[in-house]
mmCIF file of C-alpha atoms and ligand atoms in Angstrom:
data_model
loop_
_atom_site.group_PDB
_atom_site.id
_atom_site.type_symbol
_atom_site.label_atom_id
_atom_site.label_comp_id
_atom_site.label_asym_id
_atom_site.label_seq_id
_atom_site.Cartn_x
_atom_site.Cartn_y
_atom_site.Cartn_z
ATOM 1 C CA MET I 1 0.000 0.000 0.000
ATOM 2 C CA SER I 2 1.217 3.511 -0.746
ATOM 3 C CA ALA I 3 2.204 5.851 2.088
ATOM 4 C CA GLY I 4 -0.657 7.527 3.916
ATOM 5 C CA LYS I 5 -3.305 5.002 2.898
ATOM 6 C CA ARG I 6 -4.787 3.338 5.933
ATOM 7 C CA GLY I 7 -6.732 0.116 6.336
ATOM 8 C CA ALA I 8 -10.362 -0.108 7.423
ATOM 9 C CA LEU I 9 -11.678 -1.150 10.816
ATOM 10 C CA ILE I 10 -14.557 -3.524 10.135
ATOM 11 C CA ILE I 11 -16.579 -5.053 12.956
ATOM 12 C CA PHE I 12 -19.039 -7.925 13.102
ATOM 13 C CA GLU I 13 -21.666 -7.768 15.841
ATOM 14 C CA GLY I 14 -24.699 -9.797 16.808
ATOM 15 C CA CYS I 15 -26.094 -12.265 19.296
ATOM 16 C CA ASP I 16 -24.451 -15.605 20.012
ATOM 17 C CA ARG I 17 -24.446 -17.916 16.933
ATOM 18 C CA SER I 18 -25.575 -15.155 14.577
ATOM 19 C CA GLY I 19 -22.781 -16.123 12.167
ATOM 20 C CA LYS I 20 -20.120 -13.505 12.953
ATOM 21 C CA THR I 21 -17.166 -15.862 12.901
ATOM 22 C CA THR I 22 -18.340 -17.502 9.661
ATOM 23 C CA GLN I 23 -18.786 -14.152 7.930
ATOM 24 C CA SER I 24 -15.610 -12.559 9.257
ATOM 25 C CA ARG I 25 -13.544 -15.527 8.022
ATOM 26 C CA LEU I 26 -15.107 -15.347 4.566
ATOM 27 C CA LEU I 27 -14.457 -11.617 4.361
ATOM 28 C CA VAL I 28 -10.814 -12.016 5.440
ATOM 29 C CA GLU I 29 -10.300 -14.741 2.802
ATOM 30 C CA LEU I 30 -11.889 -12.624 0.092
ATOM 31 C CA LEU I 31 -9.823 -9.513 0.848
ATOM 32 C CA LYS I 32 -6.604 -11.509 1.068
ATOM 33 C CA SER I 33 -7.376 -13.197 -2.243
ATOM 34 C CA LYS I 34 -7.575 -9.721 -3.780
ATOM 35 C CA GLY I 35 -4.159 -8.842 -2.384
ATOM 36 C CA ILE I 36 -5.548 -6.455 0.262
ATOM 37 C CA PRO I 37 -3.507 -6.671 3.488
ATOM 38 C CA THR I 38 -6.033 -7.973 6.037
ATOM 39 C CA LEU I 39 -5.913 -9.404 9.534
ATOM 40 C CA PRO I 40 -8.629 -11.077 11.594
ATOM 41 C CA MET I 41 -9.111 -10.141 15.268
ATOM 42 C CA ASN I 42 -11.673 -11.081 17.839
ATOM 43 C CA PHE I 43 -12.876 -9.880 21.190
ATOM 44 C CA PRO I 44 -12.728 -11.148 23.813
ATOM 45 C CA GLU I 45 -9.091 -11.882 22.972
ATOM 46 C CA ARG I 46 -8.770 -14.751 25.422
ATOM 47 C CA SER I 47 -4.984 -15.262 25.528
ATOM 48 C CA SER I 48 -3.882 -12.216 27.569
ATOM 49 C CA SER I 49 -4.065 -12.356 31.362
ATOM 50 C CA ILE I 50 -7.247 -10.280 31.272
ATOM 51 C CA GLY I 51 -8.529 -12.514 28.471
ATOM 52 C CA GLN I 52 -7.932 -15.598 30.583
ATOM 53 C CA VAL I 53 -10.060 -14.183 33.388
ATOM 54 C CA ILE I 54 -12.803 -13.380 30.865
ATOM 55 C CA ASN I 55 -12.595 -16.921 29.534
ATOM 56 C CA SER I 56 -13.019 -18.462 32.973
ATOM 57 C CA TYR I 57 -15.993 -16.167 33.569
ATOM 58 C CA LEU I 58 -17.631 -17.138 30.259
ATOM 59 C CA THR I 59 -17.105 -20.850 30.818
ATOM 60 C CA ASN I 60 -18.668 -20.488 34.279
ATOM 61 C CA SER I 61 -15.555 -21.478 36.191
ATOM 62 C CA LYS I 62 -15.307 -18.016 37.777
ATOM 63 C CA ASP I 63 -17.874 -15.525 39.070
ATOM 64 C CA LEU I 64 -17.386 -11.770 39.106
ATOM 65 C CA PRO I 65 -19.652 -8.777 39.787
ATOM 66 C CA ASP I 66 -21.329 -7.511 36.583
ATOM 67 C CA GLU I 67 -19.459 -4.192 36.748
ATOM 68 C CA VAL I 68 -16.081 -5.912 37.095
ATOM 69 C CA ILE I 69 -16.489 -8.221 34.113
ATOM 70 C CA HIS I 70 -17.807 -5.292 32.072
ATOM 71 C CA LEU I 71 -14.652 -3.291 32.752
ATOM 72 C CA MET I 72 -12.488 -6.318 31.992
ATOM 73 C CA PHE I 73 -14.075 -6.758 28.541
ATOM 74 C CA SER I 74 -13.371 -3.073 27.926
ATOM 75 C CA ALA I 75 -9.796 -3.330 29.268
ATOM 76 C CA ASN I 76 -9.286 -6.280 26.909
ATOM 77 C CA ARG I 77 -9.991 -3.927 23.979
ATOM 78 C CA TRP I 78 -7.827 -1.156 25.434
ATOM 79 C CA GLU I 79 -4.857 -3.499 25.877
ATOM 80 C CA HIS I 80 -4.918 -4.120 22.093
ATOM 81 C CA ILE I 81 -5.594 -0.547 20.975
ATOM 82 C CA ASN I 82 -2.019 0.362 20.027
ATOM 83 C CA GLN I 83 -1.765 -2.756 17.901
ATOM 84 C CA VAL I 84 -5.087 -1.867 16.212
ATOM 85 C CA LYS I 85 -3.923 1.687 15.517
ATOM 86 C CA GLU I 86 -0.534 0.575 14.169
ATOM 87 C CA LYS I 87 -2.009 -2.016 11.823
ATOM 88 C CA LEU I 88 -4.616 0.372 10.424
ATOM 89 C CA LEU I 89 -2.060 3.136 9.862
ATOM 90 C CA GLU I 90 0.350 0.787 8.092
ATOM 91 C CA GLY I 91 -2.457 -0.028 5.639
ATOM 92 C CA THR I 92 -3.841 -3.279 7.051
ATOM 93 C CA THR I 93 -7.592 -3.778 7.146
ATOM 94 C CA LEU I 94 -8.814 -5.372 10.372
ATOM 95 C CA VAL I 95 -11.859 -7.621 10.407
ATOM 96 C CA VAL I 96 -12.956 -7.892 14.009
ATOM 97 C CA ASP I 97 -15.368 -10.397 15.531
ATOM 98 C CA ARG I 98 -17.177 -8.333 18.271
ATOM 99 C CA TYR I 99 -16.149 -4.957 19.725
ATOM 100 C CA SER I 100 -17.511 -2.246 22.027
ATOM 101 C CA PHE I 101 -21.134 -2.795 20.993
ATOM 102 C CA SER I 102 -21.077 -6.337 22.387
ATOM 103 C CA GLY I 103 -19.569 -4.842 25.509
ATOM 104 C CA VAL I 104 -22.515 -2.483 25.916
ATOM 105 C CA ALA I 105 -25.225 -4.904 24.741
ATOM 106 C CA TYR I 106 -24.423 -7.805 27.069
ATOM 107 C CA SER I 107 -23.918 -5.641 30.160
ATOM 108 C CA ALA I 108 -26.917 -3.368 29.573
ATOM 109 C CA ALA I 109 -28.995 -6.533 29.028
ATOM 110 C CA LYS I 110 -28.144 -7.469 32.632
ATOM 111 C CA GLY I 111 -29.588 -4.168 33.809
ATOM 112 C CA LEU I 112 -26.469 -1.990 34.024
ATOM 113 C CA ASP I 113 -26.978 1.618 32.936
ATOM 114 C CA PHE I 114 -26.484 2.086 29.172
ATOM 115 C CA ASP I 115 -24.369 5.263 29.425
ATOM 116 C CA TRP I 116 -22.261 3.781 32.220
ATOM 117 C CA CYS I 117 -21.609 0.779 29.989
ATOM 118 C CA TYR I 118 -20.619 2.972 27.038
ATOM 119 C CA ALA I 119 -18.275 5.254 29.008
ATOM 120 C CA PRO I 120 -15.141 3.027 29.096
ATOM 121 C CA GLU I 121 -15.472 2.450 25.326
ATOM 122 C CA ARG I 122 -15.092 6.175 24.597
ATOM 123 C CA GLY I 123 -11.719 6.912 23.041
ATOM 124 C CA LEU I 124 -11.343 3.518 21.358
ATOM 125 C CA ILE I 125 -10.993 3.676 17.578
ATOM 126 C CA LYS I 126 -14.293 4.130 15.807
ATOM 127 C CA PRO I 127 -15.114 1.419 13.278
ATOM 128 C CA ASP I 128 -15.509 2.342 9.614
ATOM 129 C CA ALA I 129 -18.294 -0.212 9.307
ATOM 130 C CA VAL I 130 -20.222 -2.465 11.660
ATOM 131 C CA PHE I 131 -21.975 -5.460 10.137
ATOM 132 C CA TYR I 132 -24.775 -6.312 12.533
ATOM 133 C CA LEU I 133 -26.171 -9.803 12.005
ATOM 134 C CA ARG I 134 -29.674 -9.545 13.329
ATOM 135 C CA ALA I 135 -32.092 -12.387 14.108
ATOM 136 C CA PRO I 136 -34.624 -13.314 16.765
ATOM 137 C CA PRO I 137 -32.587 -15.456 19.244
ATOM 138 C CA ASN I 138 -35.191 -18.234 18.968
ATOM 139 C CA ASP I 139 -34.067 -18.770 15.404
ATOM 140 C CA LEU I 140 -30.422 -19.292 16.408
ATOM 141 C CA THR I 141 -30.704 -21.902 19.186
ATOM 142 C CA HIS I 142 -30.491 -24.855 16.783
ATOM 143 C CA ARG I 143 -27.069 -23.723 15.562
ATOM 144 C CA GLY I 144 -23.974 -25.681 16.662
ATOM 145 C CA GLN I 145 -23.081 -25.912 20.383
ATOM 146 C CA TYR I 146 -25.651 -23.355 21.566
ATOM 147 C CA GLY I 147 -26.019 -23.339 25.323
ATOM 148 C CA LYS I 148 -22.474 -24.070 26.481
ATOM 149 C CA GLU I 149 -21.364 -20.629 27.638
ATOM 150 C CA ARG I 150 -22.732 -18.287 30.260
ATOM 151 C CA TYR I 151 -24.850 -15.995 28.063
ATOM 152 C CA GLU I 152 -26.287 -18.615 25.715
ATOM 153 C CA LYS I 153 -29.838 -18.569 27.020
ATOM 154 C CA VAL I 154 -32.699 -17.489 24.762
ATOM 155 C CA GLU I 155 -34.345 -15.097 27.192
ATOM 156 C CA PHE I 156 -31.090 -13.265 27.899
ATOM 157 C CA GLN I 157 -30.171 -13.162 24.200
ATOM 158 C CA GLY I 158 -33.534 -11.505 23.564
ATOM 159 C CA ARG I 159 -32.552 -8.645 25.855
ATOM 160 C CA VAL I 160 -29.125 -8.445 24.213
ATOM 161 C CA ALA I 161 -30.826 -8.192 20.795
ATOM 162 C CA GLU I 162 -32.965 -5.287 22.048
ATOM 163 C CA VAL I 163 -29.866 -3.359 23.112
ATOM 164 C CA PHE I 164 -28.111 -4.131 19.807
ATOM 165 C CA ASN I 165 -31.164 -2.790 17.951
ATOM 166 C CA ARG I 166 -31.086 0.361 20.057
ATOM 167 C CA ILE I 167 -27.365 0.885 19.408
ATOM 168 C CA CYS I 168 -27.876 0.244 15.697
ATOM 169 C CA SER I 169 -30.543 2.935 15.348
ATOM 170 C CA LYS I 170 -28.509 5.352 17.476
ATOM 171 C CA GLU I 171 -25.135 4.964 15.765
ATOM 172 C CA GLY I 172 -26.538 5.454 12.291
ATOM 173 C CA SER I 173 -24.924 5.199 8.901
ATOM 174 C CA TYR I 174 -21.823 3.148 9.597
ATOM 175 C CA PHE I 175 -24.035 0.353 10.988
ATOM 176 C CA HIS I 176 -25.240 -2.079 8.339
ATOM 177 C CA GLN I 177 -27.819 -4.572 9.509
ATOM 178 C CA PHE I 178 -28.591 -7.889 7.872
ATOM 179 C CA ASP I 179 -31.116 -10.593 8.519
ATOM 180 C CA ALA I 180 -28.832 -13.293 9.945
ATOM 181 C CA ARG I 181 -31.272 -16.019 8.835
ATOM 182 C CA GLN I 182 -30.185 -15.640 5.217
ATOM 183 C CA SER I 183 -27.788 -18.166 3.732
ATOM 184 C CA VAL I 184 -24.061 -17.850 4.418
ATOM 185 C CA GLU I 185 -23.480 -17.110 0.712
ATOM 186 C CA ASP I 186 -26.143 -14.385 0.425
ATOM 187 C CA LEU I 187 -24.855 -12.609 3.516
ATOM 188 C CA HIS I 188 -21.283 -12.814 2.291
ATOM 189 C CA ALA I 189 -22.179 -11.336 -1.110
ATOM 190 C CA GLN I 190 -23.848 -8.280 0.474
ATOM 191 C CA ILE I 191 -21.046 -7.786 3.005
ATOM 192 C CA ALA I 192 -18.386 -8.131 0.304
ATOM 193 C CA SER I 193 -20.016 -5.502 -1.873
ATOM 194 C CA ILE I 194 -20.278 -2.931 0.952
ATOM 195 C CA THR I 195 -16.667 -3.611 1.959
ATOM 196 C CA GLU I 196 -15.338 -3.162 -1.568
ATOM 197 C CA GLU I 197 -17.005 0.237 -1.782
ATOM 198 C CA LEU I 198 -15.796 1.190 1.678
ATOM 199 C CA LEU I 199 -12.056 0.496 1.436
ATOM 200 C CA PRO I 200 -11.067 3.216 -1.068
ATOM 201 C CA LYS I 201 -13.278 5.754 0.744
ATOM 202 C CA VAL I 202 -11.680 5.290 4.162
ATOM 203 C CA ALA I 203 -8.090 5.000 2.902
ATOM 204 C CA THR I 204 -7.459 8.742 3.293
ATOM 205 C CA ARG I 205 -9.917 9.409 6.138
ATOM 206 C CA PRO I 206 -8.269 10.120 9.525
ATOM 207 C CA LEU I 207 -8.933 7.686 12.342
ATOM 208 C CA ASP I 208 -11.797 8.722 14.596
ATOM 209 C CA THR I 209 -12.704 7.644 18.134
ATOM 210 C CA LEU I 210 -15.900 6.386 19.763
HETATM 211 N N1 T5A W 301 -19.126 -10.529 25.302
HETATM 212 C C1 T5A W 301 -18.188 -10.256 24.338
HETATM 213 C C2 T5A W 301 -19.456 -9.579 26.282
HETATM 214 O O1 T5A W 301 -20.285 -9.834 27.147
HETATM 215 N N2 T5A W 301 -18.826 -8.368 26.274
HETATM 216 C C3 T5A W 301 -17.877 -8.044 25.330
HETATM 217 O O2 T5A W 301 -17.334 -6.923 25.364
HETATM 218 C C4 T5A W 301 -17.549 -9.031 24.321
HETATM 219 C C5 T5A W 301 -16.512 -8.729 23.290
HETATM 220 C C6 T5A W 301 -18.179 -14.713 23.898
HETATM 221 C C7 T5A W 301 -19.215 -14.064 24.747
HETATM 222 O O3 T5A W 301 -18.724 -12.852 25.293
HETATM 223 C C8 T5A W 301 -19.749 -11.875 25.338
HETATM 224 C C9 T5A W 301 -20.611 -12.210 24.168
HETATM 225 C C10 T5A W 301 -20.524 -13.719 24.034
HETATM 226 O O4 T5A W 301 -21.569 -14.305 24.768
HETATM 227 P P1 T5A W 301 -17.550 -15.032 21.426
HETATM 228 O O5 T5A W 301 -16.266 -15.659 21.769
HETATM 229 O O6 T5A W 301 -17.598 -14.137 20.243
HETATM 230 O O7 T5A W 301 -18.102 -14.151 22.648
HETATM 231 O O8 T5A W 301 -18.567 -16.235 21.313
HETATM 232 P P2 T5A W 301 -19.902 -16.394 20.582
HETATM 233 O O9 T5A W 301 -20.492 -15.114 20.159
HETATM 234 O O10 T5A W 301 -20.751 -17.333 21.327
HETATM 235 O O11 T5A W 301 -19.401 -17.102 19.282
HETATM 236 P P3 T5A W 301 -20.377 -17.408 18.408
HETATM 237 O O12 T5A W 301 -20.231 -16.059 18.204
HETATM 238 O O13 T5A W 301 -20.262 -18.845 18.600
HETATM 239 O O14 T5A W 301 -21.175 -17.381 17.204
HETATM 240 P P4 T5A W 301 -20.910 -16.610 15.839
HETATM 241 O O15 T5A W 301 -19.490 -16.319 15.620
HETATM 242 O O16 T5A W 301 -21.868 -15.487 15.729
HETATM 243 O O17 T5A W 301 -21.423 -17.693 14.829
HETATM 244 P P5 T5A W 301 -20.593 -18.737 13.918
HETATM 245 O O18 T5A W 301 -20.209 -18.102 12.672
HETATM 246 O O19 T5A W 301 -19.582 -19.426 14.749
HETATM 247 O O20 T5A W 301 -21.798 -19.711 13.587
HETATM 248 C C11 T5A W 301 -22.456 -20.476 14.589
HETATM 249 C C12 T5A W 301 -23.056 -21.733 13.941
HETATM 250 O O21 T5A W 301 -24.059 -21.376 12.982
HETATM 251 C C13 T5A W 301 -23.711 -21.808 11.676
HETATM 252 C C14 T5A W 301 -22.231 -22.115 11.746
HETATM 253 O O22 T5A W 301 -21.863 -23.086 10.808
HETATM 254 C C15 T5A W 301 -22.043 -22.587 13.175
HETATM 255 O O23 T5A W 301 -22.410 -23.922 13.331
HETATM 256 N N3 T5A W 301 -24.047 -20.713 10.760
HETATM 257 C C16 T5A W 301 -25.172 -20.659 9.999
HETATM 258 N N4 T5A W 301 -26.195 -21.515 9.853
HETATM 259 C C17 T5A W 301 -27.181 -21.142 8.994
HETATM 260 N N5 T5A W 301 -27.207 -19.976 8.291
HETATM 261 C C18 T5A W 301 -26.206 -19.096 8.397
HETATM 262 N N6 T5A W 301 -26.225 -17.937 7.695
HETATM 263 C C19 T5A W 301 -25.128 -19.424 9.289
HETATM 264 N N7 T5A W 301 -23.989 -18.773 9.652
HETATM 265 C C20 T5A W 301 -23.359 -19.563 10.540
HETATM 266 NA NA1 NA W 302 -17.753 -16.199 17.354
#
């Protein structure tokens, strides 16, 4: 990539089993096949020491107050922020499986105050696009391995979906929502076309913050 051209920060969001990992992998493969420098990332990033605590919380081997785990999810993004910034500025596009919006949605769904939940996300790099895979949680429970982790309960996922919908209408134009019940191929085609339009547009746009 020529000097000064940055990569795009692309996020996938949605309830558990909405297809984020499937779609983010397909997008990474597509961009790489076109010679566009691209890296996958995902949050929670479970390998750091904070990530390991998050993992034991999610797999139910550790309990923590709601506020504490919320701040740990946020800290897990902050501990990778320099890496995110560096990669984008050197021209690499990042395709990220979950980000701040999951942070807000899952904690607000427990009853924590929405603005309180958003506050520690302020200052993180603002995505250029968020692909929100939307579906009624009832329609996702038959998908592989549903029910193993802490949050994988239909009633709770319903509340998470409500917060995601609220965030989506609030954040506006950089949020793109899709019916997650479509086929993998149909979703990928729509996501690919938006991404291909997006990349040249953001290449010279300065990084912004949430
Ligand atoms: N969390 C996360 C917070 O509370 N706060 C935070 O700040 C963050 C970042 C772990 C949990 O952490 C919470 C949210 C989560 O509860 P995770 O590691 O991303 O987050 O784990 P999950 O979201 O549970 O991972 P999943 O995300 O497993 O599901 P995906 O990635 O949405 O779905 P995917 O692609 O793996 O697909 C699931 C299944 O469905 C099939 C796939 O083949 C697979 O079997 N599938 C489809 N089937 C039919 N049609 C389609 N279009 C399909 N797409 C995929
Ligand atoms: Na996933």
